[in-house]
Amino acid sequence: MSVQKLIGLLEKVEQYLGQHSFRDGKLLAYLYQSEHSVVYCQSIIRDLDLSAVSVTRSLKLLSDRDMITLSMDTEDTRKKSVSLTDKGNALKLHIIEILEDTHGSKSKSQ
C-alpha cells in the first residue's frame, strides 16, 4: 500500500472517529478482528495490555459515538461486555472496502 493511500485510509477512519485517540482505534481494530460478536472488557485489557482506566475511557467515548454497546452481565455485574453497533459495523465494512480497493488497484497496476 502506498503512503498516500495509507494516509487517505487513516483520514477516512479519523472522520468516523472524530477526536478519539489511537487507543480508541486500537480497541475498534480488536473488536473487528474478534471471532465473537460480544467481547468482555477484561479480555480487551489483557490482550491489548492496557490499563482498566484507559480501556474504560475509550469504551465510554466509543459508546457515546454509537460505535459500540456496553452491557452488564446478568449473572456477574462486574463483567461488562462490548459489541459493535450498526454504526461500528458500517465503519468496519467501509475500512474493508477501502483496503480491498487499495489492494485491487495495486494488483491491476502490476
Coordinates of C-alpha atoms in Angstrom, one line a residue:
M1 CA 0.0 0.0 0.0
S2 CA 1.4 3.4 -0.9
V3 CA 1.9 6.0 1.7
Q4 CA -0.7 8.3 0.0
K5 CA -3.3 5.5 0.1
L6 CA -2.5 4.7 3.8
I7 CA -2.8 8.4 4.7
G8 CA -6.2 8.5 2.8
L9 CA -7.4 5.4 4.7
L10 CA -6.3 7.0 8.0
E11 CA -8.1 10.2 7.2
K12 CA -11.3 8.4 6.4
V13 CA -11.1 6.4 9.7
E14 CA -10.4 9.7 11.5
Q15 CA -13.6 11.2 10.0
Y16 CA -15.6 8.5 11.7
L17 CA -13.7 8.5 15.0
G18 CA -13.5 12.3 15.3
Q19 CA -11.3 13.4 18.2
H20 CA -10.6 9.9 19.5
S21 CA -7.1 8.6 20.2
F22 CA -5.1 5.9 18.6
R23 CA -6.0 3.7 21.5
D24 CA -9.7 4.0 20.6
G25 CA -8.8 2.9 17.0
K26 CA -6.8 0.0 18.5
L27 CA -9.9 -1.0 20.5
L28 CA -12.1 -0.9 17.4
A29 CA -9.5 -3.0 15.5
Y30 CA -9.5 -5.5 18.3
L31 CA -13.3 -5.8 18.1
Y32 CA -13.2 -6.0 14.3
Q33 CA -10.8 -9.0 14.3
S34 CA -12.6 -10.8 17.1
E35 CA -14.3 -14.1 16.2
H36 CA -17.0 -13.3 18.8
S37 CA -19.8 -10.8 18.5
V38 CA -19.5 -10.0 22.2
V39 CA -16.2 -9.4 23.9
Y40 CA -15.6 -8.8 27.6
C41 CA -13.7 -5.8 28.9
Q42 CA -11.3 -8.0 30.8
S43 CA -10.2 -9.7 27.5
I44 CA -9.5 -6.3 25.9
I45 CA -7.5 -5.2 28.9
R46 CA -5.5 -8.4 29.0
D47 CA -5.0 -8.9 25.2
L48 CA -4.1 -5.3 24.4
D49 CA -2.1 -4.8 27.6
L50 CA -3.8 -1.6 28.5
S51 CA -4.9 -0.3 31.9
A52 CA -8.5 -0.7 33.0
V53 CA -8.9 3.1 33.3
S54 CA -7.7 3.7 29.7
V55 CA -9.9 0.9 28.3
T56 CA -12.9 2.2 30.3
R57 CA -12.3 5.8 29.0
S58 CA -12.0 4.6 25.4
L59 CA -15.1 2.4 25.6
K60 CA -17.1 5.3 27.0
L61 CA -16.1 7.6 24.1
L62 CA -16.8 4.9 21.5
S63 CA -20.2 4.2 23.2
D64 CA -21.0 7.9 23.2
R65 CA -20.3 8.0 19.4
D66 CA -22.6 5.0 19.0
M67 CA -19.8 2.7 17.7
I68 CA -20.2 0.1 20.4
T69 CA -22.7 -1.1 23.0
L70 CA -21.7 -1.8 26.6
S71 CA -23.7 -4.3 28.6
M72 CA -23.5 -5.7 32.1
D73 CA -23.6 -9.4 32.5
T74 CA -26.8 -10.5 34.1
E75 CA -25.2 -13.1 36.4
D76 CA -22.0 -11.2 37.3
T77 CA -22.4 -7.4 37.3
R78 CA -18.6 -7.0 37.4
K79 CA -18.4 -8.2 33.9
K80 CA -19.0 -5.8 31.1
S81 CA -19.5 -6.9 27.5
V82 CA -18.8 -4.9 24.4
S83 CA -20.4 -5.3 21.0
L84 CA -20.3 -3.3 17.8
T85 CA -23.4 -1.3 16.8
D86 CA -24.6 -1.0 13.3
K87 CA -22.6 2.2 13.0
G88 CA -19.4 0.4 14.3
N89 CA -20.0 -2.5 11.8
A90 CA -20.6 0.0 9.0
L91 CA -17.2 1.6 9.7
K92 CA -15.6 -1.9 9.6
L93 CA -17.2 -2.6 6.2
H94 CA -16.1 0.7 4.9
I95 CA -12.5 0.1 6.0
I96 CA -12.5 -3.4 4.4
E97 CA -13.9 -1.9 1.2
I98 CA -11.1 0.7 1.1
L99 CA -8.5 -1.9 1.8
E100 CA -9.9 -4.1 -1.0
D101 CA -10.0 -1.2 -3.4
T102 CA -6.4 -0.4 -2.5
H103 CA -5.2 -4.0 -3.0
G104 CA -7.3 -4.3 -6.1
S105 CA -5.8 -1.3 -7.8
K106 CA -2.3 -2.4 -6.7
S107 CA -2.7 -5.8 -8.4
K108 CA -4.2 -4.2 -11.5
S109 CA -1.1 -1.9 -11.8
Q110 CA 1.4 -4.8 -11.5

